[in-house]
Coordinates of C-alpha atoms in Angstrom, one line a residue:
M554 CA 59.0 41.3 8.5
S555 CA 60.6 39.7 5.5
R556 CA 60.3 35.9 5.0
P557 CA 63.4 33.7 5.0
D558 CA 65.0 33.1 1.6
D559 CA 64.1 29.5 1.6
H560 CA 60.4 30.1 2.4
I561 CA 58.0 28.9 -0.2
D562 CA 56.5 32.4 -0.5
A563 CA 59.8 34.3 -0.5
P564 CA 60.1 37.0 -3.3
G565 CA 61.6 35.6 -6.5
R566 CA 61.1 32.0 -5.4
E567 CA 59.1 29.7 -7.7
P568 CA 56.9 27.2 -5.9
D569 CA 58.4 23.7 -6.0
T570 CA 55.3 21.8 -6.8
A571 CA 57.2 18.6 -7.2
A572 CA 58.1 18.7 -3.5
V573 CA 54.5 18.8 -2.4
T574 CA 53.2 15.3 -2.2
Q575 CA 49.8 14.0 -1.0
P576 CA 49.6 11.0 1.3
K577 CA 48.4 7.9 -0.5
L578 CA 45.7 5.8 0.9
G579 CA 46.2 2.1 1.1
P580 CA 43.4 -0.5 1.1
I581 CA 42.8 0.0 4.9
G582 CA 42.8 3.7 4.4
W583 CA 40.2 3.6 1.7
L584 CA 38.1 1.3 3.8
R585 CA 38.2 3.7 6.7
F586 CA 37.4 6.6 4.4
A587 CA 34.4 4.7 3.0
W588 CA 33.2 3.8 6.5
R589 CA 33.4 7.4 7.7
Q590 CA 31.4 8.6 4.7
L591 CA 28.8 5.9 5.2
T592 CA 28.4 6.5 8.9
S593 CA 28.1 10.3 8.7
M594 CA 24.8 11.9 9.6
R595 CA 24.5 13.4 6.2
T596 CA 24.7 10.0 4.5
A597 CA 22.1 8.6 7.0
L598 CA 19.7 11.4 6.1
L599 CA 20.3 10.9 2.4
L600 CA 19.7 7.1 2.7
L601 CA 16.5 7.8 4.6
L602 CA 15.3 10.1 1.9
L603 CA 16.4 7.5 -0.7
L604 CA 14.4 4.8 1.1
A605 CA 11.3 6.9 1.0
I606 CA 11.7 7.6 -2.7
A607 CA 12.4 3.9 -3.3
A608 CA 9.1 3.0 -1.7
V609 CA 7.1 5.2 -4.1
P610 CA 6.8 2.6 -6.9
G611 CA 5.1 0.3 -4.5
S612 CA 2.2 2.7 -4.4
L613 CA 2.1 3.2 -8.2
V614 CA 1.9 -0.4 -9.4
P615 CA 0.2 -3.4 -7.7
Q616 CA 2.4 -5.6 -5.6
R617 CA 2.5 -9.4 -5.6
S618 CA 2.6 -9.5 -1.8
S619 CA -0.7 -7.6 -1.4
D620 CA -2.6 -7.7 -4.7
P621 CA -1.6 -10.6 -6.9
N622 CA -4.8 -10.4 -8.9
G623 CA -4.0 -6.8 -9.6
V624 CA -0.6 -7.8 -10.9
S625 CA -2.2 -10.4 -13.2
Q626 CA -4.6 -7.8 -14.5
Y627 CA -1.7 -5.3 -15.0
F628 CA 0.1 -7.9 -17.2
A629 CA -3.1 -8.4 -19.2
D630 CA -3.7 -4.7 -19.6
N631 CA -0.1 -3.8 -20.3
P632 CA 1.6 -6.8 -22.1
D633 CA 4.5 -4.7 -23.3
L634 CA 5.2 -2.6 -20.3
A635 CA 4.6 -5.1 -17.5
P636 CA 7.6 -7.4 -18.4
V637 CA 9.9 -4.4 -18.4
L638 CA 8.7 -3.3 -14.9
D639 CA 9.0 -6.9 -13.7
S640 CA 12.6 -7.0 -14.8
F641 CA 13.3 -4.1 -12.4
Q642 CA 11.3 -5.9 -9.6
L643 CA 8.7 -3.1 -9.5
F644 CA 6.0 -5.7 -8.6
D645 CA 8.1 -6.8 -5.6
V646 CA 9.4 -3.5 -4.5
Y647 CA 9.8 -4.2 -0.8
T648 CA 11.7 -7.5 -1.3
S649 CA 13.7 -6.3 -4.3
A650 CA 17.5 -6.3 -4.4
W651 CA 17.8 -2.5 -4.8
F652 CA 15.3 -1.7 -2.0
S653 CA 17.0 -4.2 0.3
A654 CA 20.4 -2.6 -0.5
V655 CA 19.2 0.8 0.5
Y656 CA 17.6 -0.7 3.6
L657 CA 20.8 -2.4 4.7
L658 CA 23.0 0.6 4.0
L659 CA 20.7 2.8 6.1
F660 CA 20.9 0.1 8.8
L661 CA 24.7 0.2 8.8
S662 CA 24.8 3.9 8.6
L663 CA 22.6 4.4 11.6
I664 CA 24.7 1.9 13.6
G665 CA 27.9 3.7 12.7
C666 CA 26.3 7.0 13.7
V667 CA 24.7 5.9 17.0
I668 CA 27.5 3.9 18.6
P669 CA 30.3 6.6 18.5
R670 CA 27.9 9.4 19.5
T671 CA 26.6 7.3 22.4
K672 CA 30.1 6.7 23.6
H673 CA 30.9 10.4 23.3
H674 CA 27.7 11.4 25.1
F675 CA 28.4 9.1 28.0
E676 CA 31.9 10.6 28.3
A677 CA 30.4 14.1 28.2
L678 CA 28.0 13.3 31.0
R679 CA 30.9 12.3 33.2
A680 CA 33.0 15.3 32.3
R681 CA 33.2 18.5 34.4
P682 CA 31.7 21.6 32.9
P683 CA 34.3 23.6 31.0
R684 CA 36.5 26.2 32.7
T685 CA 35.3 29.7 32.8
P686 CA 36.6 31.8 29.9
A687 CA 38.9 34.6 30.7
R688 CA 36.8 37.2 28.8
L689 CA 33.1 36.7 29.3
S690 CA 32.4 39.9 27.5
R691 CA 32.9 38.2 24.2
L692 CA 30.0 35.8 24.9
A693 CA 26.2 36.0 24.4
G694 CA 24.1 37.9 26.9
Y695 CA 27.1 39.4 28.7
T696 CA 26.0 41.6 31.6
E697 CA 27.4 42.9 34.9
R698 CA 25.9 43.4 38.3
P699 CA 27.3 45.0 41.5
L700 CA 28.3 42.9 44.4
D701 CA 26.1 44.9 46.8
A702 CA 23.7 42.0 47.6
F703 CA 26.6 39.8 49.0
T704 CA 29.1 40.3 51.7
T705 CA 32.0 38.6 49.7
A706 CA 32.7 37.4 46.3
D707 CA 32.9 33.8 47.5
A708 CA 29.4 34.1 48.9
A709 CA 28.1 35.4 45.6
I710 CA 29.6 32.5 43.7
D711 CA 28.3 30.0 46.2
A712 CA 24.8 31.4 45.8
A713 CA 25.1 31.4 42.0
A714 CA 26.2 27.7 42.1
T715 CA 23.2 26.8 44.3
Q716 CA 20.7 28.6 42.1
L717 CA 22.1 27.2 38.9
R718 CA 22.0 23.7 40.4
Q719 CA 18.4 24.2 41.4
A720 CA 17.7 25.3 37.8
G721 CA 18.9 21.9 36.5
Y722 CA 22.5 22.9 35.6
R723 CA 25.6 20.8 36.3
V724 CA 28.0 23.2 38.1
E725 CA 31.7 23.3 38.8
R726 CA 33.5 26.0 40.7
Y727 CA 36.8 27.4 39.5
E728 CA 39.3 30.0 40.7
L729 CA 41.8 31.7 38.4
R730 CA 44.2 34.5 39.4
G731 CA 42.2 35.1 42.6
E732 CA 38.9 35.4 40.7
A733 CA 36.2 33.0 41.8
S734 CA 33.7 31.7 39.2
V735 CA 31.1 29.0 38.6
S736 CA 30.7 27.2 35.3
A737 CA 27.3 25.6 34.6
E738 CA 26.0 23.4 31.8
R739 CA 22.6 21.9 31.0
G740 CA 20.7 20.5 28.1
Y741 CA 22.4 17.1 27.8
L742 CA 18.8 15.8 27.5
R743 CA 18.8 17.3 24.0
E744 CA 21.6 15.0 22.8
T745 CA 19.9 12.1 24.7
G746 CA 16.7 12.8 22.7
N747 CA 18.8 12.8 19.5
L748 CA 20.3 9.5 20.3
V749 CA 16.9 8.0 21.4
F750 CA 15.5 9.2 18.0
H751 CA 18.2 7.5 16.0
T752 CA 18.3 4.4 18.1
A753 CA 14.5 4.0 17.9
L754 CA 14.7 4.5 14.1
L755 CA 17.3 1.7 14.1
G756 CA 14.9 -0.3 16.2
V757 CA 12.1 0.2 13.7
L758 CA 14.3 -1.2 10.9
V759 CA 15.3 -4.2 13.0
A760 CA 11.7 -4.9 14.0
V761 CA 10.4 -4.7 10.5
G762 CA 13.2 -6.7 9.1
I763 CA 13.1 -9.5 11.6
G764 CA 9.5 -9.4 12.6
G765 CA 8.3 -9.4 9.0
G766 CA 10.2 -12.7 8.6
F767 CA 7.8 -14.4 11.0
G768 CA 4.6 -13.0 9.6
F769 CA 2.5 -13.6 6.5
S770 CA 0.1 -12.0 4.2
G771 CA -2.7 -13.8 2.4
Q772 CA -5.6 -12.9 0.1
R773 CA -9.0 -14.6 -0.2
V774 CA -12.1 -13.7 -2.1
V775 CA -15.3 -14.5 -0.2
V776 CA -18.8 -14.4 -1.6
E777 CA -21.8 -13.4 0.6
G778 CA -23.0 -16.5 2.5
Q779 CA -19.7 -18.3 2.1
S780 CA -16.7 -18.6 4.4
F781 CA -13.1 -19.6 4.6
V782 CA -11.0 -21.2 7.2
N783 CA -7.6 -19.8 8.2
T784 CA -5.5 -22.7 6.8
L785 CA -2.8 -22.5 4.2
A786 CA -4.8 -24.4 1.5
A787 CA -7.8 -22.0 1.8
Y788 CA -6.0 -18.9 0.6
D789 CA -6.2 -17.7 -3.0
S790 CA -2.6 -16.4 -2.7
F791 CA -0.2 -16.6 0.2
N792 CA 3.1 -14.8 0.9
P793 CA 4.9 -16.1 4.0
G794 CA 7.8 -14.5 5.7
R795 CA 11.3 -16.1 5.6
F796 CA 10.9 -17.8 9.0
F797 CA 7.1 -18.5 8.8
D798 CA 5.8 -21.9 10.0
D799 CA 2.3 -22.8 8.8
A800 CA 1.8 -24.8 12.0
N801 CA 1.4 -21.4 13.8
L802 CA -1.8 -20.6 11.8
D803 CA -4.8 -20.4 14.1
P804 CA -7.6 -22.2 12.1
Y805 CA -10.5 -19.9 12.8
R806 CA -13.5 -19.6 10.3
L807 CA -14.6 -16.3 8.8
E808 CA -18.0 -16.0 7.1
L809 CA -19.1 -13.0 5.0
E810 CA -22.7 -12.5 6.0
E811 CA -23.4 -9.3 4.0
L812 CA -21.5 -6.6 2.2
D813 CA -23.2 -3.1 2.3
A814 CA -22.3 -0.6 -0.3
V815 CA -23.4 3.1 -0.1
Y816 CA -23.2 5.3 -3.2
E817 CA -23.7 9.0 -3.7
T818 CA -27.3 9.7 -4.9
Q819 CA -27.8 13.4 -4.0
N820 CA -24.9 15.3 -5.5
Q821 CA -25.4 15.4 -9.3
E822 CA -21.7 16.0 -9.9
A823 CA -20.8 12.7 -8.1
I824 CA -23.6 10.3 -8.7
G825 CA -22.5 6.8 -8.1
Q826 CA -19.3 7.6 -6.2
P827 CA -18.7 5.1 -3.4
I828 CA -19.3 6.6 0.1
D829 CA -18.8 3.5 2.3
F830 CA -18.3 -0.2 2.2
T831 CA -19.0 -2.4 5.2
A832 CA -18.4 -6.2 5.4
H833 CA -20.5 -7.8 8.1
V834 CA -18.7 -11.0 9.1
S835 CA -18.9 -13.7 11.8
V836 CA -15.7 -15.2 13.2
Q837 CA -15.7 -18.6 14.9
A838 CA -12.7 -20.1 16.7
Q839 CA -11.9 -23.7 16.5
D840 CA -13.6 -24.5 19.9
G841 CA -15.8 -21.4 20.3
A842 CA -19.0 -19.8 19.3
A843 CA -19.3 -17.4 16.3
E844 CA -18.9 -13.8 17.1
P845 CA -20.0 -10.9 14.8
G846 CA -17.5 -8.4 13.4
V847 CA -17.2 -5.6 10.9
V848 CA -14.6 -4.8 8.3
K849 CA -14.4 -1.5 6.7
V850 CA -12.0 0.3 4.4
N851 CA -9.0 1.4 6.5
E852 CA -10.7 -0.2 9.6
P853 CA -9.4 -3.7 9.8
L854 CA -10.8 -6.4 12.0
R855 CA -8.3 -7.7 14.6
V856 CA -9.0 -11.4 15.2
H857 CA -6.8 -14.3 16.4
G858 CA -3.5 -12.5 15.9
T859 CA -4.3 -11.4 12.4
D860 CA -5.6 -8.1 10.8
V861 CA -8.3 -8.6 8.2
Y862 CA -8.4 -5.8 5.7
L863 CA -11.1 -5.1 3.1
L864 CA -9.2 -4.6 -0.2
G865 CA -12.0 -4.6 -2.8
N866 CA -15.4 -5.9 -3.7
G867 CA -17.7 -6.6 -6.6
Y868 CA -20.5 -8.8 -7.8
A869 CA -20.5 -12.6 -8.0
P870 CA -23.4 -13.7 -10.3
T871 CA -24.8 -17.1 -9.3
I872 CA -24.7 -19.3 -12.4
T873 CA -26.2 -22.8 -12.8
V874 CA -25.5 -25.1 -15.8
R875 CA -27.7 -28.1 -16.5
D876 CA -27.1 -30.9 -19.0
P877 CA -29.7 -31.8 -21.7
D878 CA -31.5 -34.0 -19.2
G879 CA -31.9 -31.1 -16.7
E880 CA -29.3 -32.4 -14.2
V881 CA -27.2 -29.7 -12.5
V882 CA -23.5 -30.1 -13.5
F883 CA -22.3 -26.7 -12.3
T884 CA -23.6 -24.1 -9.8
D885 CA -21.6 -21.4 -8.1
S886 CA -21.4 -17.7 -7.4
V887 CA -18.6 -16.6 -9.6
P888 CA -16.7 -13.4 -8.7
F889 CA -16.5 -11.0 -11.6
L890 CA -13.6 -8.5 -11.5
P891 CA -14.6 -4.8 -11.8
Q892 CA -13.2 -2.9 -14.7
D893 CA -14.4 0.6 -14.0
A894 CA -16.0 2.8 -11.4
N895 CA -19.5 1.7 -12.4
L896 CA -18.5 -1.9 -11.8
T897 CA -18.7 -3.1 -15.3
S898 CA -17.1 -6.5 -14.5
I899 CA -15.6 -9.5 -16.4
G900 CA -15.5 -13.1 -15.2
V901 CA -14.9 -16.6 -16.4
V902 CA -17.0 -19.7 -15.9
K903 CA -15.4 -23.1 -16.4
V904 CA -17.5 -26.3 -16.5
P905 CA -15.0 -29.2 -16.7
D906 CA -17.3 -32.2 -16.2
G907 CA -20.9 -33.3 -16.7
L908 CA -21.3 -32.3 -20.4
A909 CA -20.3 -33.8 -23.7
D910 CA -17.5 -31.3 -24.0
Q911 CA -15.7 -29.1 -21.5
L912 CA -17.3 -25.7 -21.4
G913 CA -15.8 -22.3 -20.9
M914 CA -17.6 -18.9 -20.8
V915 CA -16.3 -15.4 -20.7
G916 CA -18.9 -13.0 -19.3
F917 CA -19.5 -9.4 -18.7
F918 CA -21.7 -8.2 -15.9
Y919 CA -23.4 -4.8 -16.0
P920 CA -25.1 -3.7 -12.7
T921 CA -27.0 -1.0 -14.5
Q922 CA -26.9 -1.9 -18.2
S923 CA -27.1 0.8 -20.8
T924 CA -26.4 0.7 -24.5
L925 CA -23.8 3.1 -26.1
G926 CA -24.2 4.6 -29.5
S927 CA -22.0 1.9 -31.0
G928 CA -24.3 -0.8 -29.7
A929 CA -21.9 -1.9 -27.0
Y930 CA -23.1 -2.4 -23.5
T931 CA -21.8 -0.5 -20.4
S932 CA -22.8 0.2 -16.8
T933 CA -23.9 3.7 -15.9
Y934 CA -24.3 3.1 -12.1
P935 CA -22.5 0.7 -9.7
D936 CA -25.6 -0.5 -7.9
L937 CA -28.1 -3.1 -9.1
I938 CA -30.7 -1.1 -11.0
Y939 CA -30.9 -3.1 -14.3
P940 CA -28.4 -6.0 -14.0
V941 CA -27.5 -7.8 -17.2
L942 CA -25.1 -10.7 -17.7
T943 CA -23.7 -11.5 -21.2
L944 CA -21.7 -14.6 -22.0
N945 CA -19.5 -15.9 -24.9
V946 CA -19.4 -19.7 -24.9
Y947 CA -16.5 -21.9 -25.8
R948 CA -16.2 -25.7 -25.9
G949 CA -13.1 -27.8 -26.0
D950 CA -10.1 -28.4 -23.8
L951 CA -9.9 -26.1 -20.8
G952 CA -6.2 -27.1 -20.3
I953 CA -6.7 -28.3 -16.7
D954 CA -6.7 -32.1 -17.1
E955 CA -2.9 -32.4 -16.9
G956 CA -2.8 -30.7 -13.6
T957 CA -1.2 -27.4 -14.8
P958 CA -2.4 -24.6 -12.5
T959 CA -4.4 -21.9 -14.3
S960 CA -6.1 -18.7 -13.1
V961 CA -9.8 -18.9 -12.4
Y962 CA -10.0 -15.4 -13.8
T963 CA -8.7 -16.2 -17.3
L964 CA -9.6 -18.5 -20.1
D965 CA -7.3 -19.7 -22.8
P966 CA -9.5 -20.2 -25.9
S967 CA -6.6 -21.3 -28.2
S968 CA -7.7 -24.9 -28.1
M969 CA -11.4 -24.3 -27.9
E970 CA -14.3 -23.6 -30.4
Q971 CA -16.2 -20.4 -29.9
L972 CA -20.0 -21.0 -30.1
T973 CA -21.4 -17.5 -29.5
G974 CA -20.3 -13.9 -30.0
G975 CA -17.5 -12.6 -32.2
S976 CA -17.4 -13.9 -35.7
T977 CA -19.6 -16.9 -35.0
G978 CA -22.8 -15.1 -36.2
V979 CA -24.5 -16.3 -33.0
D980 CA -25.5 -13.7 -30.5
S981 CA -23.9 -13.8 -27.1
I982 CA -26.1 -15.2 -24.3
E983 CA -27.8 -12.4 -22.4
L984 CA -29.4 -13.0 -19.0
M985 CA -31.1 -11.1 -16.2
P986 CA -31.5 -12.5 -12.7
G987 CA -33.9 -15.4 -12.9
D988 CA -33.5 -16.0 -16.6
T989 CA -32.7 -19.4 -18.1
V990 CA -31.7 -20.0 -21.8
D991 CA -30.5 -23.0 -23.8
L992 CA -26.8 -23.4 -24.5
P993 CA -25.9 -23.6 -28.2
G994 CA -25.3 -27.0 -29.8
G995 CA -27.8 -28.7 -27.5
L996 CA -25.3 -28.8 -24.6
G997 CA -27.9 -28.0 -22.0
S998 CA -29.1 -24.8 -20.3
I999 CA -27.8 -22.0 -18.2
T1000 CA -29.5 -20.0 -15.5
F1001 CA -28.7 -16.7 -13.9
E1002 CA -30.0 -17.3 -10.4
D1003 CA -31.9 -14.6 -8.5
V1004 CA -30.4 -15.0 -5.0
S1005 CA -33.0 -12.8 -3.4
A1006 CA -35.7 -15.3 -4.5
E1007 CA -33.7 -18.2 -3.2
A1008 CA -33.2 -16.4 0.1
G1009 CA -36.9 -15.8 0.4
G1010 CA -36.9 -12.1 -0.5
D1011 CA -39.7 -9.6 0.4
P1012 CA -42.8 -10.8 -1.5
D1013 CA -44.1 -7.2 -1.6
A1014 CA -41.1 -6.0 -3.4
A1015 CA -41.6 -4.7 -7.0
D1016 CA -41.0 -7.1 -9.8
D1017 CA -38.3 -4.9 -11.2
D1018 CA -36.4 -4.5 -7.8
Y1019 CA -33.1 -6.2 -8.4
S1020 CA -31.3 -4.6 -5.4
Q1021 CA -30.7 -8.0 -3.7
S1022 CA -30.7 -10.2 -6.7
V1023 CA -27.0 -10.7 -7.2
A1024 CA -24.5 -11.7 -4.5
R1025 CA -21.5 -9.6 -3.8
F1026 CA -18.0 -10.6 -2.9
A1027 CA -15.3 -9.1 -0.8
S1028 CA -11.6 -9.4 -1.3
F1029 CA -9.9 -9.7 2.1
D1030 CA -6.2 -9.4 2.9
I1031 CA -5.3 -11.3 6.1
H1032 CA -2.1 -10.0 7.5
N1033 CA 0.0 -11.1 10.5
D1034 CA 2.9 -9.1 11.7
P1035 CA 4.4 -9.9 15.1
S1036 CA 6.5 -6.8 15.0
Q1037 CA 3.6 -4.3 15.2
G1038 CA 3.8 -3.8 18.9
W1039 CA 7.6 -3.2 18.7
V1040 CA 7.1 -0.8 15.8
L1041 CA 4.6 1.1 17.8
V1042 CA 6.9 1.4 20.8
F1043 CA 9.8 2.5 18.7
A1044 CA 7.6 5.0 16.8
M1045 CA 6.6 6.6 20.1
L1046 CA 10.3 6.7 21.2
I1047 CA 11.1 8.4 17.8
L1048 CA 8.5 11.1 18.4
A1049 CA 9.5 11.6 22.0
G1050 CA 13.2 11.8 21.1
L1051 CA 12.5 14.2 18.3
L1052 CA 10.5 16.5 20.5
V1053 CA 13.2 16.5 23.2
S1054 CA 15.9 17.2 20.7
L1055 CA 14.0 20.1 19.2
F1056 CA 12.7 21.9 22.3
V1057 CA 15.4 21.3 25.0
P1058 CA 18.1 24.0 24.7
R1059 CA 21.8 23.1 25.2
R1060 CA 23.3 25.9 27.3
R1061 CA 26.3 26.9 29.2
M1062 CA 26.3 29.8 31.7
W1063 CA 29.1 31.4 33.7
V1064 CA 29.1 33.7 36.7
K1065 CA 32.4 35.3 37.7
A1066 CA 33.4 37.7 40.5
A1067 CA 35.8 39.9 38.4
R1068 CA 38.2 42.3 40.1
R1069 CA 38.7 45.7 38.4
P1070 CA 42.0 47.6 38.3
D1071 CA 40.6 50.0 41.0
G1072 CA 40.1 47.1 43.3
S1073 CA 36.4 46.9 43.0
V1074 CA 34.6 43.6 42.4
V1075 CA 31.6 43.1 40.0
L1076 CA 29.7 40.0 39.0
E1077 CA 29.9 39.1 35.3
Y1078 CA 27.3 36.9 33.7
A1079 CA 27.5 35.3 30.2
G1080 CA 26.1 32.3 28.3
L1081 CA 26.9 30.1 25.3
A1082 CA 24.5 28.0 23.3
R1083 CA 25.1 24.8 21.3
G1084 CA 23.1 25.6 18.2
E1085 CA 20.3 28.1 17.8
D1086 CA 19.0 29.5 21.1
P1087 CA 17.1 32.8 20.7
G1088 CA 16.2 32.8 24.4
L1089 CA 19.7 32.7 25.7
E1090 CA 20.3 36.4 26.3
D1091 CA 17.0 36.8 28.1
A1092 CA 17.9 33.7 30.2
V1093 CA 21.2 35.2 31.2
A1094 CA 19.7 38.6 32.1
A1095 CA 16.9 36.9 34.1
F1096 CA 19.4 34.8 36.0
A1097 CA 21.6 37.9 36.7
D1098 CA 18.6 39.8 38.0
K1099 CA 17.5 36.9 40.2
H1100 CA 21.0 36.2 41.5
S1101 CA 22.0 39.8 42.3
G1102 CA 18.7 40.7 43.9
T1103 CA 17.8 43.1 41.1
A1104 CA 14.6 41.2 40.3
D1105 CA 13.5 41.5 43.9
A1106 CA 14.2 45.2 43.9
R1107 CA 12.1 45.7 40.8
A1108 CA 9.2 43.7 42.2
N1109 CA 9.4 45.6 45.6
P1110 CA 10.7 49.1 44.7
S1111 CA 9.9 50.4 48.3
T1112 CA 12.6 48.1 49.8

């Protein structure tokens, strides 16, 4: 058939491109287009993947919220790179503007996905199963059975409807052109599971976003034999949520009684590798008795609504400084920060009062001291085999008299005079547990205390046994998150919804009493799947055998 002369594809007619115009989107149209793109499932999955990728930097560099000391150390070790990373908020990944933007977009996308799909799902639940197609032969699993087992076509359809209903299908009977049929549908639980999955994922975002605002995270370094009370002033660093109120802190006391460290000693390829760290603590409520507890790596202690995590540990040499008259002006167990796997550690001692000048010392502690070929010291094993403490002494202004906060782990020597080490020509102070030496310039003396002797150690122990001579410290992270319970509930719903959406098939099945041109009637069976369903054809055949009585005949061939 030839086309009309005015048809755009008519022979000899040039297309009039000028006559074809695309509709223009106004501001409202563009907003609708952007909203549809944002609320598509593809965008939601993309944002979820992007959120996972955006969280990766948080595991690569220390975070101020969980490891402020690590951030300070990172700045000291990488003075050029650290400011660049900080400008991109990589030390505050989970509160950064770009992470929050992805988080909020995912939140909006999930809302836009879930609400329309929920409405559509409820409408589908109330709707009747679809009409029986005119040609079932085009559908999956199509098969025919004779009407022999039934007296009439209506009886066969009634029996099919009953059996399908018993199998969990929603059924509806139809009749078209004198042919009775039943339409059945099941598997709505699959879409329900899908909606539960996405709603629970949205619930996790809400719980983390809102619940985190009422929680807090704080860090505290505790030396063996010392304790801290859960009050705001007792923390070394504290990161409250947006809605946190310090009046809600439960002032319990946590004491570190002992820190056990186990290192590999048998495998020659891994000598000194840590095997286990265990912090033995006691916890005492404000009006209660002390109760023992244990904190291990990845095994936090749950106490008074907070989770106590063991983040790190090291040595805290006990140092005593006396003035020229022998009066004690400073004594404390000073945490030294580990610098390598063998716990070569660095620490700072500050003596602001009691001497003629303020005193500052930068020290290195070697649990098992060994000398390199260059003459420098290092530690070859993380446990206390041959502990040595070296100190470089400075005197002058510590920079703390004006009330300016400074880190206890750093010393600014710019306004101080170096007395030992470096270019002074005076050897650094070198001490082992129990040793006492004079400070340069007649300032007094310094002692590296042997804490095992102070604690009344084993008198039968060898003189060179230093295993208990130096106190250890533990770095605790005290975390409170009121959303944990909700997150657990939503996580379980996510898993349940995912399993249901994966393993519950969405099927439609039809049974029709079809009349042939010769007047005979046969039963036709067919199915249709929403998505992949490799078991559909077998399910149709099994139902056809059961309904028509063929299955009984096969099971009892003598009948």
